[in-house]
Amino acid sequence: ACPCALGLATPVAALTALGAGAKRGVIFKRSKIIETLASCDTAIFDKTGTLTKRDLEVKSFENLGAPQNLIYSLALASKHPVSAGVAKFLENKNCENFELKEVKEIAAKGVSASFEGSALLAGSAKFMRENGVIGLENFSRANEGLSEYLVAINGKAAARALLGGEIKEGAKECVDFLKRSGFSVLILSGDKKEAVRATASTLGVDEFYYEQLPEDKADFVRNLQKKGRRVLMVGDGINDALALSYADAAVCMGEGADISLAKSDVALLSSDPRSLISAVVLARRTVRAIRQNLFFALGYNALAIPLAALGYIIPLIAAASMSLSSVAVVLNSLRIGAVFKDKK
């Protein structure tokens, strides 16, 4: 009898997968998540910083009279990629950072603050509408599928920036792979409809949702789970942290916020979406190896024990066979890493 082979079947395969993943910049925080990831059937992506580059470029900037230093200061008050893009744009114009009062960041919406008695708002159009801002129709340029950043002073629209981000190299390849692998692929973003639609169209994603707050994303994940779906959530920002905590398998991209990294089960050290392909391939290959190991270990004992009891196997051969069964399980587990042998 060889209980060793049974005892080695799962842990050796899991350890091999953890090592193979680390070499490719895929960090599984728990060995159990490998099996969970392999069983997922729905992949949900955030847009900005996940499918598109985190560094957004200002394509258009309209100012209706707001001090640029004030806009710059508001942009610096948030770490959101859209705000960071505006701050970088204005930084090149040698703007000065004012000390704002009562600064408050509202997740997935924007920032409110005050300066010398003036009430300031910066963020999305939805945020502006919720706060009764007037004059949004005074901006001339159409949205054109770009991310929008608005500034209001004392309830009146004062400036608007339109920003665009390139789709990451490898994003289309990643989405296509997941589709071929049987995943339903969705985009869940806090950005405007036009921007999300443009990204979804380029990547071939039919189902997408826009202007999603953190709690909206979390509710979306839970509703899918109630329908029996196994959800893989991929994000990188503060706005994704809540949804990541509810997902069956949570993946955070390399440049993700600290809270998103903390809530994730898998961390991709690279910001290349193709790292997710490696994670899924590795997870599924590991589960297959575990099943093969268990099948071999159980089959070996079921066959060998009756033969030994009936006297068809002498003790010397039985002893050698017991050791060889454990070696076979280990060697089969080591084959997991070979799935990437010819791939960079």
Short mmCIF file of C-alpha atoms in Angstrom, two decimals:
data_model
loop_
_atom_site.label_atom_id
_atom_site.label_comp_id
_atom_site.label_asym_id
_atom_site.label_seq_id
_atom_site.Cartn_x
_atom_site.Cartn_y
_atom_site.Cartn_z
CA ALA A 1 0.00 0.00 0.00
CA CYS A 2 1.23 3.50 -0.77
CA PRO A 3 -0.53 6.30 1.13
CA CYS A 4 2.45 8.51 0.27
CA ALA A 5 1.31 8.92 -3.34
CA LEU A 6 -2.11 10.06 -2.16
CA GLY A 7 -0.55 12.46 0.31
CA LEU A 8 1.74 13.93 -2.35
CA ALA A 9 -0.84 14.21 -5.14
CA THR A 10 -2.18 17.67 -4.29
CA PRO A 11 0.54 19.53 -2.33
CA VAL A 12 3.39 18.75 -4.77
CA ALA A 13 1.30 19.94 -7.71
CA ALA A 14 0.31 23.10 -5.82
CA LEU A 15 3.90 23.88 -4.81
CA THR A 16 5.08 23.38 -8.39
CA ALA A 17 2.37 25.77 -9.60
CA LEU A 18 3.31 28.41 -7.03
CA GLY A 19 6.94 28.28 -8.19
CA ALA A 20 6.08 28.29 -11.89
CA GLY A 21 3.73 31.24 -11.36
CA ALA A 22 6.31 33.26 -9.44
CA LYS A 23 8.80 32.86 -12.31
CA ARG A 24 6.26 34.42 -14.66
CA GLY A 25 5.22 37.24 -12.33
CA VAL A 26 2.00 35.55 -11.16
CA ILE A 27 1.75 35.45 -7.37
CA PHE A 28 -0.90 33.16 -5.90
CA LYS A 29 -1.43 34.25 -2.29
CA ARG A 30 -2.96 30.89 -1.31
CA SER A 31 -2.56 27.51 -2.98
CA LYS A 32 -6.33 26.96 -2.72
CA ILE A 33 -7.02 29.86 -5.08
CA ILE A 34 -5.41 27.89 -7.92
CA GLU A 35 -8.31 25.44 -7.95
CA THR A 36 -10.84 28.28 -7.58
CA LEU A 37 -9.39 30.19 -10.52
CA ALA A 38 -9.49 27.06 -12.67
CA SER A 39 -13.23 26.71 -12.03
CA CYS A 40 -14.23 30.31 -12.90
CA ASP A 41 -16.51 30.85 -15.89
CA THR A 42 -17.02 34.65 -15.90
CA ALA A 43 -14.28 37.28 -16.22
CA ILE A 44 -15.05 40.87 -15.22
CA PHE A 45 -12.57 43.64 -16.09
CA ASP A 46 -12.25 47.18 -14.89
CA LYS A 47 -11.26 49.47 -17.77
CA THR A 48 -8.80 52.19 -16.77
CA GLY A 49 -5.44 50.78 -15.70
CA THR A 50 -6.53 47.22 -16.47
CA LEU A 51 -7.44 47.09 -20.16
CA THR A 52 -6.21 50.59 -20.97
CA LYS A 53 -2.98 52.24 -19.89
CA ARG A 54 -3.10 53.91 -16.52
CA ASP A 55 -1.42 57.08 -17.80
CA LEU A 56 -4.14 59.08 -19.53
CA GLU A 57 -3.31 61.92 -21.92
CA VAL A 58 -5.32 65.14 -22.10
CA LYS A 59 -6.73 65.45 -25.63
CA SER A 60 -8.75 68.60 -25.05
CA PHE A 61 -8.80 71.25 -22.33
CA GLU A 62 -11.45 73.98 -22.08
CA ASN A 63 -11.26 76.64 -19.38
CA LEU A 64 -14.14 79.05 -18.85
CA GLY A 65 -12.21 81.29 -16.50
CA ALA A 66 -11.06 79.07 -13.63
CA PRO A 67 -7.52 79.68 -12.26
CA GLN A 68 -5.33 76.91 -13.63
CA ASN A 69 -3.50 76.67 -10.32
CA LEU A 70 -6.81 75.84 -8.66
CA ILE A 71 -7.60 73.12 -11.20
CA TYR A 72 -4.11 71.71 -10.73
CA SER A 73 -4.56 71.62 -6.96
CA LEU A 74 -7.88 69.79 -7.28
CA ALA A 75 -6.37 67.24 -9.66
CA LEU A 76 -3.58 66.53 -7.17
CA ALA A 77 -6.16 65.83 -4.46
CA SER A 78 -7.08 62.48 -6.04
CA LYS A 79 -5.04 59.46 -7.11
CA HIS A 80 -7.55 58.42 -9.77
CA PRO A 81 -5.91 57.97 -13.22
CA VAL A 82 -8.10 60.68 -14.76
CA SER A 83 -7.09 63.19 -12.08
CA ALA A 84 -3.46 62.14 -12.43
CA GLY A 85 -3.64 62.77 -16.19
CA VAL A 86 -4.99 66.29 -15.67
CA ALA A 87 -2.38 67.02 -13.00
CA LYS A 88 0.43 65.91 -15.31
CA PHE A 89 -0.95 68.07 -18.13
CA LEU A 90 -1.07 71.18 -15.92
CA GLU A 91 2.25 70.41 -14.27
CA ASN A 92 3.89 70.98 -17.63
CA LYS A 93 2.41 74.48 -17.57
CA ASN A 94 4.27 75.30 -14.34
CA CYS A 95 1.15 75.49 -12.22
CA GLU A 96 1.34 76.03 -8.46
CA ASN A 97 -0.28 73.75 -5.88
CA PHE A 98 -2.64 75.72 -3.60
CA GLU A 99 -3.49 74.51 -0.11
CA LEU A 100 -7.15 73.54 -0.29
CA LYS A 101 -9.49 73.22 2.69
CA GLU A 102 -12.08 70.55 3.52
CA VAL A 103 -10.80 68.20 0.83
CA LYS A 104 -13.02 65.15 0.47
CA GLU A 105 -12.69 62.42 -2.17
CA ILE A 106 -15.87 60.61 -3.17
CA ALA A 107 -15.02 57.21 -4.61
CA ALA A 108 -15.67 56.83 -8.35
CA LYS A 109 -17.17 60.34 -8.51
CA GLY A 110 -14.72 63.12 -7.74
CA VAL A 111 -13.38 65.56 -5.17
CA SER A 112 -14.92 68.42 -3.21
CA ALA A 113 -12.93 71.17 -1.47
CA SER A 114 -12.95 74.84 -0.60
CA PHE A 115 -10.51 77.67 -1.24
CA GLU A 116 -10.81 81.20 0.09
CA GLY A 117 -14.56 80.85 0.54
CA SER A 118 -15.24 79.23 -2.84
CA ALA A 119 -16.82 75.77 -3.06
CA LEU A 120 -14.91 73.55 -5.49
CA LEU A 121 -15.89 70.34 -7.25
CA ALA A 122 -13.93 68.17 -9.69
CA GLY A 123 -14.84 64.86 -11.23
CA SER A 124 -17.34 63.18 -13.51
CA ALA A 125 -20.37 64.68 -15.23
CA LYS A 126 -22.61 62.49 -13.07
CA PHE A 127 -20.98 63.97 -9.97
CA MET A 128 -21.64 67.45 -11.30
CA ARG A 129 -25.29 66.72 -12.04
CA GLU A 130 -25.79 65.24 -8.57
CA ASN A 131 -24.52 68.50 -7.09
CA GLY A 132 -26.70 70.71 -9.29
CA VAL A 133 -23.84 72.27 -11.27
CA ILE A 134 -25.04 74.55 -14.07
CA GLY A 135 -23.38 75.52 -17.35
CA LEU A 136 -22.22 72.06 -18.45
CA GLU A 137 -23.69 72.76 -21.89
CA ASN A 138 -21.24 75.63 -22.43
CA PHE A 139 -18.38 73.35 -23.41
CA SER A 140 -17.97 73.18 -27.16
CA ARG A 141 -16.25 69.91 -27.99
CA ALA A 142 -18.15 66.62 -28.19
CA ASN A 143 -17.05 63.79 -25.89
CA GLU A 144 -15.83 61.50 -28.71
CA GLY A 145 -15.56 58.46 -26.46
CA LEU A 146 -12.99 60.04 -24.14
CA SER A 147 -12.87 60.14 -20.34
CA GLU A 148 -14.19 63.41 -18.94
CA TYR A 149 -12.92 65.55 -16.06
CA LEU A 150 -15.01 68.55 -15.02
CA VAL A 151 -14.36 71.39 -12.58
CA ALA A 152 -17.01 73.59 -10.98
CA ILE A 153 -16.65 76.68 -8.79
CA ASN A 154 -19.58 77.74 -6.61
CA GLY A 155 -21.99 75.50 -8.52
CA LYS A 156 -21.00 76.69 -12.00
CA ALA A 157 -19.03 74.69 -14.58
CA ALA A 158 -15.57 76.22 -14.95
CA ALA A 159 -13.35 73.81 -16.89
CA ARG A 160 -13.37 70.48 -18.71
CA ALA A 161 -10.63 68.10 -19.81
CA LEU A 162 -11.12 65.16 -22.15
CA LEU A 163 -8.59 62.38 -21.75
CA GLY A 164 -7.78 59.26 -23.68
CA GLY A 165 -5.76 56.19 -22.83
CA GLU A 166 -4.33 53.66 -25.23
CA ILE A 167 -5.50 50.09 -24.95
CA LYS A 168 -2.76 47.97 -23.42
CA GLU A 169 -0.72 45.74 -25.64
CA GLY A 170 -1.95 42.22 -25.06
CA ALA A 171 -5.46 43.22 -23.90
CA LYS A 172 -7.14 41.93 -27.07
CA GLU A 173 -5.10 38.73 -26.92
CA CYS A 174 -6.14 38.20 -23.30
CA VAL A 175 -9.84 38.77 -24.00
CA ASP A 176 -9.76 36.44 -27.02
CA PHE A 177 -8.03 33.72 -24.99
CA LEU A 178 -10.62 33.92 -22.21
CA LYS A 179 -13.45 33.66 -24.72
CA ARG A 180 -11.87 30.59 -26.32
CA SER A 181 -11.44 29.10 -22.86
CA GLY A 182 -15.17 29.30 -22.18
CA PHE A 183 -15.30 32.52 -20.13
CA SER A 184 -18.03 35.11 -20.41
CA VAL A 185 -16.13 38.43 -20.58
CA LEU A 186 -17.58 41.72 -19.27
CA ILE A 187 -16.31 45.24 -18.64
CA LEU A 188 -17.45 47.00 -15.47
CA SER A 189 -16.23 50.60 -15.33
CA GLY A 190 -16.89 53.86 -13.55
CA ASP A 191 -16.13 55.78 -16.74
CA LYS A 192 -18.67 57.36 -19.11
CA LYS A 193 -20.69 55.30 -21.55
CA GLU A 194 -18.90 56.57 -24.65
CA ALA A 195 -15.43 55.77 -23.30
CA VAL A 196 -16.40 52.29 -22.09
CA ARG A 197 -18.22 51.50 -25.33
CA ALA A 198 -15.17 52.50 -27.40
CA THR A 199 -12.89 50.16 -25.41
CA ALA A 200 -15.40 47.31 -25.48
CA SER A 201 -15.85 47.66 -29.24
CA THR A 202 -12.09 47.57 -29.87
CA LEU A 203 -11.62 44.48 -27.70
CA GLY A 204 -14.68 42.64 -28.98
CA VAL A 205 -16.52 42.65 -25.64
CA ASP A 206 -20.29 42.66 -26.16
CA GLU A 207 -21.39 43.19 -22.55
CA PHE A 208 -20.22 46.31 -20.73
CA TYR A 209 -21.46 48.56 -17.93
CA TYR A 210 -20.54 52.20 -17.25
CA GLU A 211 -20.69 54.80 -14.46
CA GLN A 212 -20.44 52.02 -11.90
CA LEU A 213 -19.78 53.00 -8.28
CA PRO A 214 -17.75 50.65 -6.03
CA GLU A 215 -20.93 49.31 -4.41
CA ASP A 216 -22.50 48.83 -7.86
CA LYS A 217 -19.57 46.66 -8.91
CA ALA A 218 -19.80 44.62 -5.72
CA ASP A 219 -23.56 44.11 -6.15
CA PHE A 220 -22.99 43.05 -9.76
CA VAL A 221 -20.50 40.38 -8.68
CA ARG A 222 -22.82 39.07 -5.97
CA ASN A 223 -25.81 38.91 -8.34
CA LEU A 224 -23.80 36.81 -10.77
CA GLN A 225 -22.78 34.49 -7.95
CA LYS A 226 -26.42 34.07 -6.94
CA LYS A 227 -27.04 32.83 -10.48
CA GLY A 228 -24.40 30.15 -10.00
CA ARG A 229 -21.58 31.90 -11.84
CA ARG A 230 -17.97 31.61 -10.69
CA VAL A 231 -16.54 35.11 -10.98
CA LEU A 232 -13.00 36.17 -11.81
CA MET A 233 -12.61 39.92 -11.16
CA VAL A 234 -9.64 41.84 -12.58
CA GLY A 235 -9.00 45.38 -11.33
CA ASP A 236 -6.35 47.75 -10.08
CA GLY A 237 -7.92 50.78 -8.44
CA ILE A 238 -9.43 51.79 -5.13
CA ASN A 239 -12.86 51.67 -6.78
CA ASP A 240 -12.38 47.93 -7.52
CA ALA A 241 -11.42 46.86 -3.99
CA LEU A 242 -14.96 46.09 -2.79
CA ALA A 243 -15.82 44.01 -5.86
CA LEU A 244 -12.49 42.18 -5.60
CA SER A 245 -13.31 41.19 -2.03
CA TYR A 246 -16.53 39.47 -3.18
CA ALA A 247 -15.19 37.75 -6.32
CA ASP A 248 -14.41 34.03 -6.26
CA ALA A 249 -10.97 34.82 -7.67
CA ALA A 250 -9.67 38.40 -7.41
CA VAL A 251 -6.76 39.48 -9.60
CA CYS A 252 -4.91 42.78 -9.21
CA MET A 253 -2.69 44.25 -11.91
CA GLY A 254 0.91 45.22 -11.26
CA GLU A 255 0.36 48.97 -10.75
CA GLY A 256 -2.71 48.49 -8.61
CA ALA A 257 -3.58 50.51 -5.52
CA ASP A 258 -2.45 49.09 -2.18
CA ILE A 259 -6.01 48.30 -1.07
CA SER A 260 -6.72 46.39 -4.30
CA LEU A 261 -3.54 44.37 -3.82
CA ALA A 262 -4.63 43.61 -0.26
CA LYS A 263 -8.06 42.38 -1.39
CA SER A 264 -6.76 40.28 -4.28
CA ASP A 265 -6.07 36.54 -4.36
CA VAL A 266 -3.65 36.77 -7.28
CA ALA A 267 -1.19 39.59 -7.93
CA LEU A 268 0.20 40.11 -11.43
CA LEU A 269 3.60 41.76 -11.15
CA SER A 270 3.36 42.90 -14.77
CA SER A 271 0.74 45.31 -16.05
CA ASP A 272 0.52 43.30 -19.26
CA PRO A 273 -2.94 41.64 -19.44
CA ARG A 274 -1.28 38.58 -20.98
CA SER A 275 -0.05 37.74 -17.48
CA LEU A 276 -3.63 36.72 -16.76
CA ILE A 277 -3.39 34.14 -19.54
CA SER A 278 -0.43 32.59 -17.71
CA ALA A 279 -2.41 32.51 -14.46
CA VAL A 280 -5.44 30.77 -16.01
CA VAL A 281 -3.35 28.28 -18.01
CA LEU A 282 -1.30 27.44 -14.93
CA ALA A 283 -4.38 27.02 -12.72
CA ARG A 284 -6.13 24.69 -15.15
CA ARG A 285 -2.98 22.69 -15.82
CA THR A 286 -2.44 22.27 -12.07
CA VAL A 287 -5.97 21.01 -11.43
CA ARG A 288 -5.56 18.54 -14.29
CA ALA A 289 -2.28 17.29 -12.80
CA ILE A 290 -3.87 16.89 -9.36
CA ARG A 291 -6.66 14.77 -10.84
CA GLN A 292 -4.13 12.67 -12.73
CA ASN A 293 -2.10 12.16 -9.56
CA LEU A 294 -5.14 11.12 -7.54
CA PHE A 295 -6.34 8.78 -10.28
CA PHE A 296 -2.93 7.12 -10.49
CA ALA A 297 -2.49 6.83 -6.71
CA LEU A 298 -5.95 5.37 -6.17
CA GLY A 299 -5.66 3.08 -9.19
CA TYR A 300 -2.25 1.84 -8.09
CA ASN A 301 -3.48 0.89 -4.62
CA ALA A 302 -6.73 -0.64 -5.90
CA LEU A 303 -4.76 -2.89 -8.26
CA ALA A 304 -1.63 -3.65 -6.26
CA ILE A 305 -3.09 -4.44 -2.82
CA PRO A 306 -5.31 -7.37 -4.02
CA LEU A 307 -2.44 -8.76 -6.08
CA ALA A 308 -0.08 -8.60 -3.11
CA ALA A 309 -2.69 -10.17 -0.81
CA LEU A 310 -3.12 -13.07 -3.23
CA GLY A 311 0.63 -13.61 -3.35
CA TYR A 312 1.24 -12.48 -6.92
CA ILE A 313 3.68 -9.76 -5.87
CA ILE A 314 6.74 -10.58 -3.80
CA PRO A 315 7.78 -8.12 -1.02
CA LEU A 316 10.86 -6.90 -2.94
CA ILE A 317 8.81 -5.84 -5.98
CA ALA A 318 6.09 -4.40 -3.74
CA ALA A 319 8.61 -2.23 -1.90
CA ALA A 320 10.11 -0.96 -5.14
CA SER A 321 6.68 -0.30 -6.64
CA MET A 322 5.61 1.70 -3.59
CA SER A 323 8.56 4.07 -4.02
CA LEU A 324 8.06 4.31 -7.77
CA SER A 325 4.41 5.33 -7.33
CA SER A 326 5.45 8.33 -5.24
CA VAL A 327 8.16 9.22 -7.74
CA ALA A 328 5.60 9.05 -10.58
CA VAL A 329 3.29 11.49 -8.78
CA VAL A 330 6.15 13.92 -8.20
CA LEU A 331 7.37 13.72 -11.81
CA ASN A 332 3.85 14.30 -13.15
CA SER A 333 3.53 17.38 -10.91
CA LEU A 334 6.83 18.75 -12.17
CA ARG A 335 5.40 18.69 -15.70
CA ILE A 336 3.17 21.63 -14.71
CA GLY A 337 6.01 24.10 -15.18
CA ALA A 338 6.79 22.67 -18.62
CA VAL A 339 3.60 24.24 -20.00
CA PHE A 340 5.60 27.50 -20.28
CA LYS A 341 8.84 25.90 -21.43
CA ASP A 342 8.83 27.46 -24.87
CA LYS A 343 7.09 30.71 -23.91
CA LYS A 344 8.59 33.93 -22.64
#
